[in-house]
């Protein structure tokens, strides 16, 4: 979908210190052969800092950079790929309380590693609907203007340091990293204009991340281990039961081509690609090769030192590029990711301001 009046007004991240992969090998946490094959140098580890505090920290940085005041916000959209806190409790409202702290709606976008990219499309709908509502600009019962709210805060945060997750071995496709990210979507202007965003899925592949686990009652004691589910499907295949067929790279190529066309851009026009923090082989097979780009055009230089920080990866990459001056006004940047489902999503933005 193409947008005419959607901007990124501020961006921020909360990046904990890293544990190097060589240290993880020396401590017996990570297999040396896996390390060699992964190409990874380090992973962010936040210790006992809650995921929502990482999200709030990033959110406050993004708000400060955006120039928006708390009263400008119509909603907060929060994402996390792993547990955020107690069952029956609202992580989005915790982040809201510790950032904007206004009586606006706070929602959780449960879209795995696509949470922020999916949230951007939801934010576009919220802001577009308000701009075309034709409502008088008056104060409502909650003390908020019906049409004066021009911004949505998107946040993400994860901490995989709990006892049920082995960040080093949960998947050979990535090493799970802790971290927070945030961006302010605005209809007033910003450092980047969102030209288009889109998503495409192959729901027939949803079984791949379910494996043999029961749907009810959910077994929360098993933790997050994608390798176990992959092994389950290998065993079924050996028994003659083929797993669902499909390739994430095909979804990546399809959504990128479609969205770039809607944006009036092309992969050759794109200066940089902000992708998720996969290990070298899967990153190449699922993202770089299908897009027809090399690692230097992506953010591999960064992600190989941080790991896979859930939904925040593309926006952590964008902040890194922008604050370093690696992208300048007029440059097009592609933000892209994937999530269980299977689904791929992306956004095309044009840089409009230099970082100060």
Coordinates of C-alpha atoms in Angstrom, one line a residue:
X1 CA 0.0 0.0 0.0
X2 CA 1.3 3.4 -1.0
X3 CA 1.2 6.3 1.5
X4 CA 1.2 10.0 0.8
X5 CA 1.4 11.5 4.3
X6 CA 3.1 9.1 6.6
X7 CA 6.5 9.8 8.2
X8 CA 9.0 8.5 10.7
X9 CA 9.5 11.4 13.1
X10 CA 11.8 9.8 15.6
X11 CA 13.6 6.6 16.2
X12 CA 15.4 5.0 19.1
X13 CA 16.8 1.8 20.5
X14 CA 17.9 0.2 23.7
X15 CA 20.9 -2.0 23.0
X16 CA 22.4 -4.0 25.9
X17 CA 26.0 -5.1 26.0
X18 CA 27.1 -8.1 24.0
X19 CA 28.5 -11.5 24.8
X20 CA 30.9 -12.5 22.0
X21 CA 30.3 -15.9 20.3
X22 CA 33.9 -16.8 21.1
X23 CA 33.2 -16.3 24.8
X24 CA 30.0 -18.4 24.5
X25 CA 32.1 -21.2 22.9
X26 CA 34.7 -21.0 25.7
X27 CA 31.9 -21.2 28.3
X28 CA 30.4 -24.3 26.6
X29 CA 27.2 -22.5 25.6
X30 CA 27.8 -22.6 21.8
X31 CA 29.2 -25.2 19.6
X32 CA 32.4 -24.1 17.8
X33 CA 31.3 -25.6 14.5
X34 CA 28.0 -23.7 14.7
X35 CA 29.8 -20.5 15.5
X36 CA 32.1 -21.0 12.5
X37 CA 29.1 -21.6 10.2
X38 CA 27.0 -18.7 11.6
X39 CA 29.4 -15.9 10.9
X40 CA 28.2 -14.3 14.1
X41 CA 30.5 -12.3 16.4
X42 CA 28.2 -11.4 19.3
X43 CA 24.8 -11.3 20.8
X44 CA 23.1 -8.6 23.0
X45 CA 22.3 -9.8 26.5
X46 CA 20.3 -7.6 28.9
X47 CA 20.6 -9.6 32.1
X48 CA 17.6 -9.0 34.3
X49 CA 16.3 -5.9 32.5
X50 CA 12.6 -6.6 31.6
X51 CA 11.7 -6.5 27.9
X52 CA 9.2 -3.7 28.6
X53 CA 11.8 -1.5 30.1
X54 CA 14.0 -1.9 27.0
X55 CA 11.0 -0.9 24.9
X56 CA 10.2 2.1 27.1
X57 CA 13.8 3.3 27.0
X58 CA 13.8 3.1 23.2
X59 CA 10.4 4.8 23.1
X60 CA 11.5 7.8 25.1
X61 CA 14.5 8.3 22.8
X62 CA 12.2 8.1 19.8
X63 CA 9.8 10.6 21.3
X64 CA 12.5 13.1 22.2
X65 CA 13.9 12.9 18.7
X66 CA 10.5 13.3 17.1
X67 CA 9.7 16.7 18.5
X68 CA 6.2 15.5 19.4
X69 CA 4.6 16.2 22.7
X70 CA 2.6 13.5 24.7
X71 CA -0.7 15.1 23.7
X72 CA 0.1 14.5 20.0
X73 CA -0.2 10.7 20.3
X74 CA -3.3 8.8 19.4
X75 CA -2.1 5.3 20.2
X76 CA 0.8 3.1 21.3
X77 CA 1.5 -0.2 19.5
X78 CA 3.8 -2.6 21.3
X79 CA 5.4 -5.8 20.1
X80 CA 7.3 -8.7 21.6
X81 CA 8.4 -12.0 20.3
X82 CA 8.6 -13.6 23.7
X83 CA 6.9 -13.3 27.1
X84 CA 6.7 -9.8 28.3
X85 CA 5.7 -10.4 31.9
X86 CA 2.9 -12.0 34.0
X87 CA -0.1 -13.6 32.3
X88 CA -3.2 -11.5 32.4
X89 CA -1.2 -8.2 32.6
X90 CA -0.8 -5.6 29.9
X91 CA 2.7 -5.0 28.6
X92 CA 1.5 -2.2 26.2
X93 CA 0.0 -0.1 29.0
X94 CA 3.2 -0.5 31.1
X95 CA 5.2 0.9 28.1
X96 CA 2.5 3.6 27.7
X97 CA 2.8 4.6 31.4
X98 CA 6.6 4.9 31.1
X99 CA 6.6 6.9 27.8
X100 CA 3.7 9.0 26.6
X101 CA 1.7 8.5 29.9
X102 CA -1.6 9.6 28.4
X103 CA -5.1 8.0 28.4
X104 CA -4.9 6.7 24.8
X105 CA -5.3 3.2 23.6
X106 CA -2.3 0.8 23.9
X107 CA -2.3 -2.4 21.9
X108 CA -0.1 -5.4 21.5
X109 CA 0.7 -6.5 18.0
X110 CA 1.3 -10.2 18.2
X111 CA 3.1 -10.7 14.9
X112 CA 6.4 -12.2 16.1
X113 CA 9.4 -10.6 14.4
X114 CA 7.1 -8.6 12.1
X115 CA 5.4 -6.8 15.0
X116 CA 6.8 -3.3 14.3
X117 CA 6.4 -3.5 10.5
X118 CA 2.9 -4.7 10.9
X119 CA 2.3 -2.0 13.5
X120 CA 3.5 0.6 11.0
X121 CA 0.6 -0.4 8.7
X122 CA -1.9 -0.2 11.6
X123 CA -0.5 3.2 12.5
X124 CA -1.0 4.4 9.0
X125 CA -4.7 3.4 9.2
X126 CA -5.2 5.2 12.5
X127 CA -3.5 8.4 11.3
X128 CA -5.2 8.3 7.8
X129 CA -8.6 7.8 9.3
X130 CA -8.2 10.7 11.6
X131 CA -7.0 13.0 8.9
X132 CA -10.0 12.2 6.8
X133 CA -12.6 12.0 9.6
X134 CA -13.8 15.6 9.1
X135 CA -14.4 15.9 12.8
X136 CA -14.3 19.2 14.7
X137 CA -11.0 19.8 16.5
X138 CA -12.5 19.9 20.0
X139 CA -11.6 18.5 23.4
X140 CA -13.3 15.2 24.3
X141 CA -14.2 13.8 27.7
X142 CA -10.7 12.2 28.0
X143 CA -9.0 15.6 27.4
X144 CA -7.8 14.6 24.0
X145 CA -8.5 16.3 20.7
X146 CA -10.5 14.3 18.1
X147 CA -8.3 15.4 15.2
X148 CA -5.3 16.9 16.9
X149 CA -3.5 13.6 17.5
X150 CA -0.9 13.3 14.8
X151 CA 1.4 10.5 16.0
X152 CA 1.5 6.8 17.0
X153 CA 4.4 5.3 19.0
X154 CA 5.5 1.9 18.0
X155 CA 7.7 -0.1 20.4
X156 CA 9.3 -3.5 20.6
X157 CA 11.2 -5.2 23.4
X158 CA 12.5 -8.7 24.2
X159 CA 14.6 -10.4 26.8
X160 CA 15.2 -14.1 26.1
X161 CA 17.3 -14.7 29.3
X162 CA 14.6 -16.8 31.1
X163 CA 15.2 -20.4 32.1
X164 CA 13.1 -21.9 29.3
X165 CA 15.1 -20.4 26.4
X166 CA 18.6 -21.3 25.2
X167 CA 19.5 -18.3 23.1
X168 CA 22.5 -20.0 21.6
X169 CA 20.8 -23.2 20.4
X170 CA 17.1 -22.5 20.0
X171 CA 17.7 -22.2 16.2
X172 CA 20.6 -22.5 13.8
X173 CA 19.0 -19.7 11.8
X174 CA 19.6 -17.0 14.4
X175 CA 20.9 -16.3 17.9
X176 CA 18.3 -14.7 20.1
X177 CA 19.2 -11.2 21.3
X178 CA 17.7 -8.9 23.9
X179 CA 16.9 -5.3 23.0
X180 CA 14.4 -2.6 22.5
X181 CA 13.4 -0.5 19.5
X182 CA 10.9 2.3 18.9
X183 CA 9.7 4.7 16.2
X184 CA 7.2 7.5 16.0
X185 CA 4.9 7.4 13.0
X186 CA 3.6 10.9 12.2
X187 CA 1.5 12.7 9.7
X188 CA 3.3 16.0 10.3
X189 CA 6.8 15.1 8.9
X190 CA 10.0 13.5 10.0
X191 CA 13.4 12.3 9.1
X192 CA 12.0 9.7 6.7
X193 CA 8.9 9.5 4.6
X194 CA 7.1 6.1 4.4
X195 CA 6.5 5.6 0.7
X196 CA 4.8 2.2 0.9
X197 CA 4.4 -0.9 3.1
X198 CA 3.0 -4.4 2.5
X199 CA 2.9 -8.0 3.6
X200 CA 2.4 -11.5 2.0
X201 CA 1.9 -14.8 3.7
X202 CA 1.8 -18.6 3.0
X203 CA -0.6 -19.9 5.8
X204 CA 0.0 -23.5 4.6
X205 CA 3.4 -23.2 6.2
X206 CA 2.1 -22.4 9.7
X207 CA 2.7 -26.0 10.8
X208 CA 6.4 -25.7 10.5
X209 CA 6.7 -23.6 13.7
X210 CA 4.1 -25.8 15.5
X211 CA 5.7 -29.2 14.9
X212 CA 4.2 -31.9 17.1
X213 CA 3.2 -29.6 20.0
X214 CA -0.4 -29.7 21.2
X215 CA -2.6 -26.7 20.8
X216 CA -4.6 -27.3 23.9
X217 CA -3.8 -27.2 26.6
X218 CA -0.7 -25.2 25.6
X219 CA 2.5 -26.7 27.0
X220 CA 4.2 -23.6 28.3
X221 CA 6.9 -25.7 30.0
X222 CA 8.6 -26.6 26.7
X223 CA 10.0 -23.1 26.0
X224 CA 11.1 -21.7 22.7
X225 CA 13.0 -24.3 20.7
X226 CA 12.7 -24.2 16.9
X227 CA 15.3 -26.9 16.4
X228 CA 13.1 -29.4 18.2
X229 CA 10.2 -28.6 15.9
X230 CA 12.5 -28.9 12.9
X231 CA 13.7 -32.3 14.1
X232 CA 10.1 -33.4 14.6
X233 CA 9.4 -32.7 10.9
X234 CA 12.6 -34.5 9.8
X235 CA 11.3 -37.6 11.6
X236 CA 7.9 -37.3 9.9
X237 CA 9.6 -36.9 6.6
X238 CA 11.7 -40.1 7.2
X239 CA 8.3 -41.8 7.9
X240 CA 7.0 -40.6 4.5
X241 CA 5.0 -37.6 5.7
X242 CA 6.2 -34.5 3.8
X243 CA 6.3 -31.2 5.7
X244 CA 4.5 -28.2 4.3
X245 CA 6.4 -27.0 1.3
X246 CA 7.4 -23.4 0.6
X247 CA 10.3 -21.0 0.9
X248 CA 10.5 -17.8 3.0
X249 CA 12.8 -16.4 0.3
X250 CA 9.9 -16.5 -2.2
X251 CA 7.7 -14.5 0.1
X252 CA 10.5 -12.0 0.7
X253 CA 11.0 -11.5 -3.0
X254 CA 7.3 -11.2 -3.7
X255 CA 6.5 -8.6 -1.0
X256 CA 9.6 -6.6 -1.8
X257 CA 8.9 -6.4 -5.5
X258 CA 5.3 -5.5 -5.0
X259 CA 6.0 -2.9 -2.3
X260 CA 8.9 -1.3 -4.2
X261 CA 6.6 -1.0 -7.3
X262 CA 3.9 0.7 -5.2
X263 CA 6.5 3.1 -3.8
X264 CA 7.7 4.0 -7.3
X265 CA 11.1 2.6 -6.5
X266 CA 13.2 -0.5 -7.3
X267 CA 15.8 -2.6 -5.6
X268 CA 18.4 -0.8 -7.7
X269 CA 17.1 2.5 -6.4
X270 CA 17.4 1.3 -2.8
X271 CA 20.5 2.5 -1.0
X272 CA 20.4 0.1 1.9
X273 CA 18.3 -2.9 3.2
X274 CA 17.5 -3.2 6.9
X275 CA 16.9 -6.9 7.6
X276 CA 16.6 -9.2 10.6
X277 CA 19.6 -10.6 12.5
X278 CA 19.8 -14.1 10.9
X279 CA 23.0 -16.1 10.8
X280 CA 25.0 -15.8 7.5
X281 CA 23.7 -18.8 5.6
X282 CA 19.9 -18.2 6.3
X283 CA 20.4 -14.5 5.8
X284 CA 21.8 -15.1 2.4
X285 CA 19.3 -17.7 1.3
X286 CA 16.2 -16.0 2.7
X287 CA 17.0 -12.3 2.2
X288 CA 20.1 -11.3 0.2
X289 CA 19.9 -13.8 -2.7
X290 CA 16.1 -13.4 -3.2
X291 CA 16.5 -9.6 -3.2
X292 CA 19.5 -9.7 -5.4
X293 CA 21.7 -7.7 -3.0
X294 CA 25.0 -8.4 -1.2
X295 CA 25.7 -8.2 2.5
X296 CA 27.3 -4.8 2.1
X297 CA 24.0 -3.3 1.0
X298 CA 22.3 -4.8 4.0
X299 CA 23.1 -4.4 7.7
X300 CA 25.1 -7.6 8.3
X301 CA 28.0 -5.5 9.6
X302 CA 25.7 -4.6 12.5
X303 CA 23.5 -7.7 12.9
X304 CA 26.4 -10.1 13.1
X305 CA 27.4 -8.3 16.3
X306 CA 23.9 -8.0 17.9
X307 CA 22.0 -11.1 17.0
X308 CA 18.3 -11.4 16.3
X309 CA 16.3 -8.9 18.5
X310 CA 12.8 -9.9 17.4
X311 CA 10.6 -7.3 15.9
X312 CA 13.0 -4.5 16.5
X313 CA 15.8 -5.6 14.0
X314 CA 14.8 -3.5 10.9
X315 CA 14.3 -0.3 12.9
X316 CA 17.5 -0.9 14.9
X317 CA 19.2 -1.1 11.6
X318 CA 17.6 2.0 10.3
X319 CA 18.6 4.0 13.3
X320 CA 22.2 2.7 12.9
X321 CA 22.4 3.7 9.3
X322 CA 20.8 7.1 9.9
X323 CA 22.8 8.2 12.9
X324 CA 26.0 7.2 11.3
X325 CA 25.2 9.2 8.2
X326 CA 25.2 6.1 6.0
X327 CA 22.0 7.3 4.4
X328 CA 21.2 10.8 3.3
X329 CA 18.2 12.8 2.1
X330 CA 16.8 11.3 -1.1
X331 CA 18.1 7.8 -0.3
X332 CA 15.5 4.9 -0.4
X333 CA 15.8 2.3 2.4
X334 CA 14.0 -1.1 2.4
X335 CA 13.0 -2.4 5.8
X336 CA 12.1 -6.1 5.6
X337 CA 11.4 -9.1 7.9
X338 CA 9.7 -12.4 8.3
X339 CA 7.7 -14.2 11.0
X340 CA 6.0 -17.5 11.7
X341 CA 2.8 -17.9 9.7
X342 CA 4.7 -17.9 7.4
X343 CA 4.7 -14.2 6.5
X344 CA 7.0 -11.5 5.1
X345 CA 6.5 -7.8 5.3
X346 CA 8.4 -4.7 4.3
X347 CA 8.4 -0.9 4.1
X348 CA 10.1 1.5 1.7
X349 CA 11.1 4.8 3.2
X350 CA 12.9 7.9 1.7
X351 CA 15.3 9.7 4.0
X352 CA 14.3 13.4 4.2
X353 CA 16.7 14.8 6.9
X354 CA 20.2 14.2 8.1
X355 CA 20.9 13.1 11.6
X356 CA 22.1 15.8 14.0

